[in-house]
Coordinates of C-alpha atoms and ligand atoms in Angstrom, one line a residue:
X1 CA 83.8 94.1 130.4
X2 CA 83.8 97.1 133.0
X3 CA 82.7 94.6 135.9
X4 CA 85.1 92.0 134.8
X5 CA 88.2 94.2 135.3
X6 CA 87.6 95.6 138.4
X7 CA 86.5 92.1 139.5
X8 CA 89.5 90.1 137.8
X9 CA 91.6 93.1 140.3
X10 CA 89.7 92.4 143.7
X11 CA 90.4 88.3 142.6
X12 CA 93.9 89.4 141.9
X13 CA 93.9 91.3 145.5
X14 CA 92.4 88.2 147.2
X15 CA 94.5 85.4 145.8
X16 CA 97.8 87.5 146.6
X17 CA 96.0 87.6 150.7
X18 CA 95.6 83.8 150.1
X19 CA 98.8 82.9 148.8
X20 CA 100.3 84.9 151.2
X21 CA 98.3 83.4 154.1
X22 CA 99.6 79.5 152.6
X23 CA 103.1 81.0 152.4
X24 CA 103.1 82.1 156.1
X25 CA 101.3 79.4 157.4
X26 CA 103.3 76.4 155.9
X27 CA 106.7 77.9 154.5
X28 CA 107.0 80.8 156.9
X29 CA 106.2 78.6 160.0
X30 CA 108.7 75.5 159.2
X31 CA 111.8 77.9 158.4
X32 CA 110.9 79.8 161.8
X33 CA 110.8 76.2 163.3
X34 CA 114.4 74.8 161.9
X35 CA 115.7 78.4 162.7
X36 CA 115.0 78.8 166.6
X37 CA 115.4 75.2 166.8
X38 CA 119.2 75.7 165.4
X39 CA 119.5 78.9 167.6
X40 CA 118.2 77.0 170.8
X41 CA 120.9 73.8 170.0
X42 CA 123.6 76.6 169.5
X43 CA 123.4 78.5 172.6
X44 CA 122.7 74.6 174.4
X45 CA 126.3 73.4 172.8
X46 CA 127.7 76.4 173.9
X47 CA 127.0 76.3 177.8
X48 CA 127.8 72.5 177.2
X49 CA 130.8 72.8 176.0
X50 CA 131.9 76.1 178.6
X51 CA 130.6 73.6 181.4
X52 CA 132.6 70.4 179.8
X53 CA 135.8 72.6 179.9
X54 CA 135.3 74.5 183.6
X55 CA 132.8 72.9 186.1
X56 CA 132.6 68.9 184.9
X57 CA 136.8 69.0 184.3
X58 CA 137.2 70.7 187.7
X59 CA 134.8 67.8 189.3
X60 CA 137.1 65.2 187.6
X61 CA 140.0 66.9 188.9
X62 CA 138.4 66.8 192.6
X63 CA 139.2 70.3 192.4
X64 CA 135.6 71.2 193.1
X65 CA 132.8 68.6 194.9
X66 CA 129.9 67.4 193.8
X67 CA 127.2 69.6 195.7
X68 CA 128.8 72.5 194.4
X69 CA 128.7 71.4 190.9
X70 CA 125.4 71.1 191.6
X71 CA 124.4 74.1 192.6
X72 CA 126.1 75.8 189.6
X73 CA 123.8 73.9 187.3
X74 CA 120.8 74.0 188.7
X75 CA 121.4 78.0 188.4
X76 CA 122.1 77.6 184.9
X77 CA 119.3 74.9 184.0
X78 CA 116.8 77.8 185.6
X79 CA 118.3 80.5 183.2
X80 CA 118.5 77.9 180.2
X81 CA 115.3 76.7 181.0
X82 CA 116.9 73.2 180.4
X83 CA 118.1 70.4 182.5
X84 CA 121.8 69.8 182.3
X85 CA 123.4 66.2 183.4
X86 CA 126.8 65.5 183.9
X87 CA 127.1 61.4 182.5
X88 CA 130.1 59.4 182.8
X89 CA 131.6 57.4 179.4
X90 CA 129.0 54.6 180.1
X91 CA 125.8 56.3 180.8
X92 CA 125.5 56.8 184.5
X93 CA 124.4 59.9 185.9
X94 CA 127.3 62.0 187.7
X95 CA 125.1 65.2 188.3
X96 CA 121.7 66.3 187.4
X97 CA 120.6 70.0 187.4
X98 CA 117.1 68.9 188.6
X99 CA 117.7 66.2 191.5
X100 CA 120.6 65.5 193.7
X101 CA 122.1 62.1 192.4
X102 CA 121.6 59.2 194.9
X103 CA 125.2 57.3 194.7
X104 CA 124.0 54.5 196.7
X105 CA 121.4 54.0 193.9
X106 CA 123.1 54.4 190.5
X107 CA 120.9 56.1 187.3
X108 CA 121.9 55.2 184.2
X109 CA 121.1 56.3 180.8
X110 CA 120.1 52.7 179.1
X111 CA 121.9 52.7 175.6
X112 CA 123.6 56.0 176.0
X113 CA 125.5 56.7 172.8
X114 CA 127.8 60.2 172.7
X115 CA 127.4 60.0 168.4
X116 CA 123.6 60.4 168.4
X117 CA 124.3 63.9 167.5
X118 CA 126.9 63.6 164.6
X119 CA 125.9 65.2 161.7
X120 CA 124.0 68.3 163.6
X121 CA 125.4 69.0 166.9
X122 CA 122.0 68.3 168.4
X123 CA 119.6 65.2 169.4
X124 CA 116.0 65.7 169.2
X125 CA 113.6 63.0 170.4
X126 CA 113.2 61.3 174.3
X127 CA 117.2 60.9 174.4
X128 CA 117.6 57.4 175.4
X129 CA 114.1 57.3 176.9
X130 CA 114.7 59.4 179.6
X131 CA 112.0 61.7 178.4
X132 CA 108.2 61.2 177.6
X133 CA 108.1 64.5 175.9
X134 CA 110.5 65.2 173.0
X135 CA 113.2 67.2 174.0
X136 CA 116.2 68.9 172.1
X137 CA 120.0 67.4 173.5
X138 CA 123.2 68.1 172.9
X139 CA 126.0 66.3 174.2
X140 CA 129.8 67.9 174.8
X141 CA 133.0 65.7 176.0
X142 CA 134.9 66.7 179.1
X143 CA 138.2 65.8 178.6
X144 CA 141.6 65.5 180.8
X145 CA 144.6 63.9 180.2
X146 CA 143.4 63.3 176.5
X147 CA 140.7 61.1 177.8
X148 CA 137.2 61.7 177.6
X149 CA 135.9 61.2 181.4
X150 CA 132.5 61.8 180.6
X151 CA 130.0 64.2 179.5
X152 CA 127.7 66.9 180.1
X153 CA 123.8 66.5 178.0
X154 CA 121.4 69.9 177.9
X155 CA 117.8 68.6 177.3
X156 CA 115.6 71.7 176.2
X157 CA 111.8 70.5 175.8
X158 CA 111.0 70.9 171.8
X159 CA 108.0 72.5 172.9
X160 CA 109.5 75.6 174.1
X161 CA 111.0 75.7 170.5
X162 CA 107.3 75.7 169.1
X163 CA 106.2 78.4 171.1
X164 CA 109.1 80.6 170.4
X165 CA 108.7 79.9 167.2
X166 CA 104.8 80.7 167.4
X167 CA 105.1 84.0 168.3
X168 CA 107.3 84.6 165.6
X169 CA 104.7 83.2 163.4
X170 CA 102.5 85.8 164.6
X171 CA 104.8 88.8 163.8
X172 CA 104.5 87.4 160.1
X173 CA 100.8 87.1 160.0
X174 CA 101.0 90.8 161.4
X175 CA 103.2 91.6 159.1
X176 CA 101.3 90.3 156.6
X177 CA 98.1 91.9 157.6
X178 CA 99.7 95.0 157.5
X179 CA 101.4 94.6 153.7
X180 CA 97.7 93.6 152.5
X181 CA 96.2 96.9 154.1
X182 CA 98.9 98.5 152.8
X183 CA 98.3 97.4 149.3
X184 CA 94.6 98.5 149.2
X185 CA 96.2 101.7 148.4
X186 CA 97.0 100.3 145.1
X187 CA 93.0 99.2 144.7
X188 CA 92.7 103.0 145.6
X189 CA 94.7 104.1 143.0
X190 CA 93.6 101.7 140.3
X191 CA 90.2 102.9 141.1
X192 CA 90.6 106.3 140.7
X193 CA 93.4 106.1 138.4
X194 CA 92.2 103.5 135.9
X195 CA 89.3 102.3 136.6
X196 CA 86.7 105.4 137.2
X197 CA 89.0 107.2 133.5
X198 CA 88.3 103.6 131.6
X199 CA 84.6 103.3 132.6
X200 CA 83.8 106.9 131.4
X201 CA 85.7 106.4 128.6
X202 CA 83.6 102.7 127.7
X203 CA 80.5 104.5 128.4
X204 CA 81.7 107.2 125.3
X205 CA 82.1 104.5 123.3
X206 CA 79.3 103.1 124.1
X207 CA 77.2 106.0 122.9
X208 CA 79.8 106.8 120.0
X209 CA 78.8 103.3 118.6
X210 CA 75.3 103.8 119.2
X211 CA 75.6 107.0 116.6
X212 CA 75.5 109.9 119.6
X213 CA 78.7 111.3 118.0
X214 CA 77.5 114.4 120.6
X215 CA 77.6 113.0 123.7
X216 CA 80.5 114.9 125.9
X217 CA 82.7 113.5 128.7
X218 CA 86.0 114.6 131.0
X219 CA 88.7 112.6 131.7
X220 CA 90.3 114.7 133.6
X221 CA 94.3 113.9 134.0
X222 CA 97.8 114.4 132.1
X223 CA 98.5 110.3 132.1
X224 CA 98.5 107.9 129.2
X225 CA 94.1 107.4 129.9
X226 CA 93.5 111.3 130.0
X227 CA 95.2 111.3 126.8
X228 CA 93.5 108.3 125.3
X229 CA 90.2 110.3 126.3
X230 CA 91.0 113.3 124.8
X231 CA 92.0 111.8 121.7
X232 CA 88.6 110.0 121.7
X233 CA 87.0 112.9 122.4
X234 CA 88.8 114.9 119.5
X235 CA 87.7 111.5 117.2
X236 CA 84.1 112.1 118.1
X237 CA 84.7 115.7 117.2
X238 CA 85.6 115.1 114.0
X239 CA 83.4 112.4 113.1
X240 CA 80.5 114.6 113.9
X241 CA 81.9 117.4 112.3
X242 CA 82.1 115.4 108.6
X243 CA 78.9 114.1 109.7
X244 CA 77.5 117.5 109.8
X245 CA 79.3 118.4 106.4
X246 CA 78.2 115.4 104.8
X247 CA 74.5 116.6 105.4
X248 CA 75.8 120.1 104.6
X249 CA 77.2 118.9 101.4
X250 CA 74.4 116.7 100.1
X251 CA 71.5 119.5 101.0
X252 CA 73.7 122.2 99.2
X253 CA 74.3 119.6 96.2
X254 CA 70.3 118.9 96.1
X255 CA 69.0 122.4 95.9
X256 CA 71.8 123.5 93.4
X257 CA 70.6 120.4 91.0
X258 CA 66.9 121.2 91.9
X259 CA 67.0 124.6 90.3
X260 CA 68.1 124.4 87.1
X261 CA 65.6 121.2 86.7
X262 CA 62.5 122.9 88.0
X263 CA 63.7 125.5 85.1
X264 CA 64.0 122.7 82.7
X265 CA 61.2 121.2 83.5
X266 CA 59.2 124.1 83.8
X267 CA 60.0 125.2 80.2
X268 CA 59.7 122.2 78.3
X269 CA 56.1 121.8 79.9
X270 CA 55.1 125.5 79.2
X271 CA 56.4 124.4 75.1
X272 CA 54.9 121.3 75.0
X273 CA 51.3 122.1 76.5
X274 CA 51.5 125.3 74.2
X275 CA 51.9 128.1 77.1
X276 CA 55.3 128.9 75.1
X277 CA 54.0 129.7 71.6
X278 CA 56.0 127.6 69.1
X279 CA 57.8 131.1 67.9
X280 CA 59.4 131.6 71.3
X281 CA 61.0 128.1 71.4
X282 CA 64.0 129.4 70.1
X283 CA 64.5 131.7 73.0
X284 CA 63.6 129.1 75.6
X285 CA 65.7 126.1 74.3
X286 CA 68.6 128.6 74.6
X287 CA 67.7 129.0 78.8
X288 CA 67.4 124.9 78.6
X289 CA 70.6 124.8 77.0
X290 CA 72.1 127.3 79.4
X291 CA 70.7 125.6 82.1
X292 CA 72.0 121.9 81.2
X293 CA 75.5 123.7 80.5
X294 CA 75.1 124.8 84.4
X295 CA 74.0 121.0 85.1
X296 CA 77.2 120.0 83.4
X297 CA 79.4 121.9 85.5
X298 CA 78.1 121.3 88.6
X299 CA 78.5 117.7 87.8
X300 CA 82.1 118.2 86.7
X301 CA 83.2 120.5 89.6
X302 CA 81.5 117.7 92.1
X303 CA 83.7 115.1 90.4
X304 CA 87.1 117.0 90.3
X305 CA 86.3 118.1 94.1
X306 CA 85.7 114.0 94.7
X307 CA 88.7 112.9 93.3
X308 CA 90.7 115.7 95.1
X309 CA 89.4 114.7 98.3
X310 CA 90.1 110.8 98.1
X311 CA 93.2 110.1 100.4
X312 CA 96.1 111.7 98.7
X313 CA 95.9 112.9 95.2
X314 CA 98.1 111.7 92.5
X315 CA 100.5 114.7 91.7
X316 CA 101.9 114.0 88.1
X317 CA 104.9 117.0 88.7
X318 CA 106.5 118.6 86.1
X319 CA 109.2 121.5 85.3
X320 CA 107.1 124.0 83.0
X321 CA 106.7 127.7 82.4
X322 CA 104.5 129.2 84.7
X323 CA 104.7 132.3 81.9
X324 CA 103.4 130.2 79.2
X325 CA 100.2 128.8 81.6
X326 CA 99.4 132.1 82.3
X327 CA 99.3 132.8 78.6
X328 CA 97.5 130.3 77.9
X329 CA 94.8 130.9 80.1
X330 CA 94.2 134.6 79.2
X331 CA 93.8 133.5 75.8
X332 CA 91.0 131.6 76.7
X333 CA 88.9 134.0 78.3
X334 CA 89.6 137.0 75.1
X335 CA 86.1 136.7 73.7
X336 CA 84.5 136.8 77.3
X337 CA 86.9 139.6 78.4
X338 CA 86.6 141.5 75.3
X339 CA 82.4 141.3 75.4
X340 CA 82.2 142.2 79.2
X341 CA 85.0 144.9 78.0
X342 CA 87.4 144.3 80.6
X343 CA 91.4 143.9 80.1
X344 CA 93.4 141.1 80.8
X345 CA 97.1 142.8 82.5
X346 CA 99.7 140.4 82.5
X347 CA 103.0 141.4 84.4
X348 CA 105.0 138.4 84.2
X349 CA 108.5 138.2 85.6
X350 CA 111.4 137.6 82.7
X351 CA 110.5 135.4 79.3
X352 CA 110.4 132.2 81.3
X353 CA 109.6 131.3 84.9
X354 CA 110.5 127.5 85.7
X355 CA 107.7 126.1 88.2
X356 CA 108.2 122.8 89.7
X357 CA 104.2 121.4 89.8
X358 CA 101.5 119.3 88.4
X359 CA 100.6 121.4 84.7
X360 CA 97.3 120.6 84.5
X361 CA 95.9 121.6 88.1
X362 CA 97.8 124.6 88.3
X363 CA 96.0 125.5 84.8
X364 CA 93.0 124.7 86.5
X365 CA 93.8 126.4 89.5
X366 CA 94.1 129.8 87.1
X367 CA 91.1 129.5 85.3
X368 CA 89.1 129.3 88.7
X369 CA 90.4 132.3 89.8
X370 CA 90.7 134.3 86.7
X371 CA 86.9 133.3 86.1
X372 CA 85.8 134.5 89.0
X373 CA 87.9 138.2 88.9
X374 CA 86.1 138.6 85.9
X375 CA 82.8 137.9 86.9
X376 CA 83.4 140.0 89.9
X377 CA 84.8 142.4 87.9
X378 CA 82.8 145.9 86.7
X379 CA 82.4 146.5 82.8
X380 CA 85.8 148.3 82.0
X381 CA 87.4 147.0 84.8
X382 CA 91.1 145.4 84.8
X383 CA 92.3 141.9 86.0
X384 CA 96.1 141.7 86.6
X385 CA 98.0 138.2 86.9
X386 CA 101.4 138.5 88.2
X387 CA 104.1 136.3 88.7
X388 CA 107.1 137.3 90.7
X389 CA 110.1 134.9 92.6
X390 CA 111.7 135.1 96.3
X391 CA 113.5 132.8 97.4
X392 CA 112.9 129.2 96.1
X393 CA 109.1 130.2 95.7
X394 CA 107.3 131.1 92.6
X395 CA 104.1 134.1 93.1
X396 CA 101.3 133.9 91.2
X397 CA 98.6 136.5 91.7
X398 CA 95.1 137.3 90.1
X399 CA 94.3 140.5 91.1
X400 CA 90.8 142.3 90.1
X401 CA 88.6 145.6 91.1
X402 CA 85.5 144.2 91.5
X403 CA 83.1 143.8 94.3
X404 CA 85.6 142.9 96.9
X405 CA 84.8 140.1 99.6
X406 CA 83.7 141.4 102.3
X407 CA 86.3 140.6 105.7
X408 CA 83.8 138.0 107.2
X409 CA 83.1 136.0 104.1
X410 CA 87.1 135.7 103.5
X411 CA 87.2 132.5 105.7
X412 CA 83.9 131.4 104.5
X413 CA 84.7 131.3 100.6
X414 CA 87.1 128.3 100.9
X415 CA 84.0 126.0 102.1
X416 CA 81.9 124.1 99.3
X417 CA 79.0 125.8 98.0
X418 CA 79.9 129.1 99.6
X419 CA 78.8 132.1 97.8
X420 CA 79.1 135.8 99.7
X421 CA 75.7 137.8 99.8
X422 CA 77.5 140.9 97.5
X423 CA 77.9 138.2 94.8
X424 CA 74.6 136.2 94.1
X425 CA 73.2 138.9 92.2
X426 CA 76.6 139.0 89.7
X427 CA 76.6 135.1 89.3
X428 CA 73.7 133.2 88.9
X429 CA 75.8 130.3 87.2
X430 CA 78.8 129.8 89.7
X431 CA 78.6 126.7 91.9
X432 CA 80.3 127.6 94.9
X433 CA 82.8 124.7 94.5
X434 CA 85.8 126.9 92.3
X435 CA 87.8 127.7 95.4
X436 CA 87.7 124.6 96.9
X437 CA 89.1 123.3 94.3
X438 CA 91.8 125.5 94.0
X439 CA 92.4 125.0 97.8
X440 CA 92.9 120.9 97.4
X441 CA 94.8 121.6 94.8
X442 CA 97.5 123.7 96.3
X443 CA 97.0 121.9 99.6
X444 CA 98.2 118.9 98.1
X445 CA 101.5 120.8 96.2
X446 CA 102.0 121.7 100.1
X447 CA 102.2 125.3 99.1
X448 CA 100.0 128.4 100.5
X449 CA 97.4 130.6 98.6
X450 CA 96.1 134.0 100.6
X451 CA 93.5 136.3 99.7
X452 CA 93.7 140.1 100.4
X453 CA 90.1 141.7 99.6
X454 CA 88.3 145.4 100.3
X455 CA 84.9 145.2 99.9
X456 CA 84.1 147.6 96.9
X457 CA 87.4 147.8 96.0
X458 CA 88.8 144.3 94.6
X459 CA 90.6 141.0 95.5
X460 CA 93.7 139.8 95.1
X461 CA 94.5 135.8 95.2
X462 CA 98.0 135.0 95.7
X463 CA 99.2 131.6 95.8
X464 CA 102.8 129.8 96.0
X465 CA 104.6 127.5 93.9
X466 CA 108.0 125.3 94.0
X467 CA 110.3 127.2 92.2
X468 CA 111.9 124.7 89.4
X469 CA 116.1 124.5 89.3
X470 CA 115.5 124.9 85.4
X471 CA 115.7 128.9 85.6
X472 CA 119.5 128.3 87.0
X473 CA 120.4 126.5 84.1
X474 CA 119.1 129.3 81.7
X475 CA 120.4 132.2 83.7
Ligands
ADP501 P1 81.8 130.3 92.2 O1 81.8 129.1 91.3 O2 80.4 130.6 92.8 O3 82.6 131.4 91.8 P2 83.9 129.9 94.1 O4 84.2 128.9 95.1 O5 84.9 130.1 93.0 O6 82.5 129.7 93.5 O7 83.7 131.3 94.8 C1 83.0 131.3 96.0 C2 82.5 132.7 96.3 O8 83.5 133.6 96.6 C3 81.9 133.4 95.1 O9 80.5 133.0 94.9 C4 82.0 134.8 95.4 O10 81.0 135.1 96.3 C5 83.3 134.9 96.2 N1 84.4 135.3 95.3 C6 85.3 134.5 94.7 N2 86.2 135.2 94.0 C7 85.9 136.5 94.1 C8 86.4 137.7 93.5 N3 87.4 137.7 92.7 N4 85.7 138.8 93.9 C9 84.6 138.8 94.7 N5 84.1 137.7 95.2 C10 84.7 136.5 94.9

């Protein structure tokens, strides 16, 4: 394909020198033929008719004799380049530019007709037979008394009128010569311009398709190609980044599956080959169970995080109480909070607080974060959820004491499978996958959360919601 263009261009550059060439040669050179011939019958009428009306009517007059007529034309014939005759209504020759006349011996023009040159004001061919080389005539009347006495001819050899035009004929070629040097400046251009961008950027593509998703190159300029290259480039990018996630993701889902199996497996060989004495199965069905339950969640978390991430999630919104879900959610982690003996604040702005959003994410957007403020949270320590309103938003925050996250992790914890250092020891059961959910999830309500965290000190999650145009109604 890259030869074929720059190829197809150098065609396209010949063919225009050809046509060009054809157009000079044939069009070019006949219009430069009919024009000087034209000019050249012009100017001859001209001096024919200013002779017809001053010399030849003088010499019919007898005002002026013959040898002086003469002379007059034979000067003009030299700067006409012509011969001029003077011919009476029949044919014979009065006076002739190139010879003196003999009027013992009479010269006629056999067949002389004055109307040979209607139509054009000029005769071209060997007028009469008086030439044996074409010639270009014209013919003008020399009247007196309101008689035509005779007339005066201008024969210009045609083949003056082919040389003239010749020369002209070679200022075009020149011309054209010139225009087709000219206009390698646009092969010069397309080169650098077009072609030089467009193979680098083939060549990318090239080694995109053949997997090298890595492979780096410059197109370096602010036109409609640069820009085509840098958006390829940024493509690449991307594709290699979720390339690189996509291994990321299936090494982290492998070891966190691998784990709690080698511990299932482990134990259910140590019971059945005896290691475990049958007393102690109790105690190690329970791990098995606990570890199954982990299995189970992993699985689940995976799947929301799946169907979160196919193109556009289905939003199912709804005016509710943003109150009453954080209500209901504390409720559900009592017995938890109540063993690990931690309390549950809730500061919750007036009896009802209308949120416009989809009910059963933001619930499970809650119990994410509540979940983990308690897990990060010391024995005796407090979690606060707050909801406040400015403006058209709704704020909801979970707010603990725990651990804290320490200030380079806080980027990192949105990723999947990302679990600070300060917290592996406190979680052994937490799959790395509950803020990433919560991120889709108020990604796709198009609304903000932000984290504010101390190491050693605590967290607090804040995210945004749509605030619903039921509270106006029940103000
Ligand atoms: P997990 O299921 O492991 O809790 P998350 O995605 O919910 O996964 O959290 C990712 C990591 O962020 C956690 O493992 C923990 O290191 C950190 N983290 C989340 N919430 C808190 C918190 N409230 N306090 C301290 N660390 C937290």
């Amino acid at each position: 394909m890259r030869k074929t263009l720059y190829f197809k261009f150098i065609l396209a550059y010949l063919l225009f020198g050809l046509f060009g060439f054809i157009v000079v040669a044939t069009l070019v050179n006949n219009l430069l033929v009919e024009h000087c011939r034209q000019d050249k019958a012009d100017k001859l009428y001209t001096e024919a008719t200013l002779i017809a009306n001053t010399y030849a009517t003088d010499l019919y007059n007898s005002e002026v004799s013959l040898a002086s007529v003469q002379r007059q034309l034979t000067a003009l014939s030299a700067y006409l380049d012509s011969q001029i005759w003077i011919l009476n209504p029949s044919g014979r020759l009065v006076v002739s530019s190139s010879e003196d006349v003999n009027t013992e011996a009479e010269t006629y023009v056999d067949g002389f007709n004055p109307l040979i040159t209607t139509g054009k004001n000029y005769a071209e061919g060997d007028f009469f037979q008086s030439f044996t080389e074409p010639h270009i005539s014209v013919i003008a009347p020399i009247t007196s008394d309101f008689k035509i006495k005779g007339y005066v001819t201008i024969h210009s050899p045609s083949s003056l009128i082919t040389e003239e035009a010749s020369s002209l004929l070679n200022i075009s070629y020149l011309t054209l010569f010139m225009i087709l040097l000219l206009s390698l400046i646009i092969l010069i251009f397309f080169t650098e311009i077009v072609y030089i961008p467009l193979r680098k950027i083939t060549a990318a593509t090239e080694q995109y398709a053949a997997g090298n998703m890595h492979y780096r190159f410059n197109v370096d300029s602010d036109d409609e190609i640069g820009y085509l290259g840098a958006t390829l480039s940024y493509m690449a990018d991307e594709i290699a980044r979720a390339e690189d996630d996509q291994k990321k993701f299936v090494a982290n889902v492998s070891h966190d599956f691998r784990s709690p199996l080698t511990s299932i497996h482990g134990f259910l060989e140590a019971m059945l080959d005896g290691t475990i004495p049958a007393e102690q199965h109790d105690k190690y069905l329970k791990i098995v169970l606990q570890e199954t339950d982990r299995l189970t969640n992993l699985t689940n978390s995976l799947l929301t995080l799946n169907n979160l991430n196919t193109n556009g999630i289905y939003l199912s919104l709804t005016d509710f109480d943003i109150n009453e879900v954080v209500r209901g959610v504390a409720q559900s982690f009592e017995q938890v909070c109540r063993f690990r003996n931690i309390s549950l604040s809730l500061v919750l702005l007036g009896e009802a607080l209308y949120v416009n959003a989809d009910l059963e994410k933001i619930q499970q957007v809650l119990y994410n974060l509540v979940d983990n403020a308690i897990k990060f949270s010391p024995q005796g320590g407090v979690v606060t959820i707050e909801t406040e309103e400015k403006k058209n938003k709704v704020f909801v925050s979970v707010k603990d004491n725990g651990i804290g996250i320490p200030k380079e992790d806080q980027k990192l914890i949105w990723d999947r499978f990302y679990k600070t250092d300060l917290s592996r020891g406190k979680d052994k059961k937490g799959t790395g996958l509950g803020l990433s959910i919560v991120r889709e999830i108020i990604r796709s309500h198009d609304e903000n959360i932000n984290l504010v965290s101390t190491e050693g000190v605590g967290s607090d999650f804040t995210f945004t919601l749509k605030r619903s145009e039921l509270n106006d109604q029940f103000d």
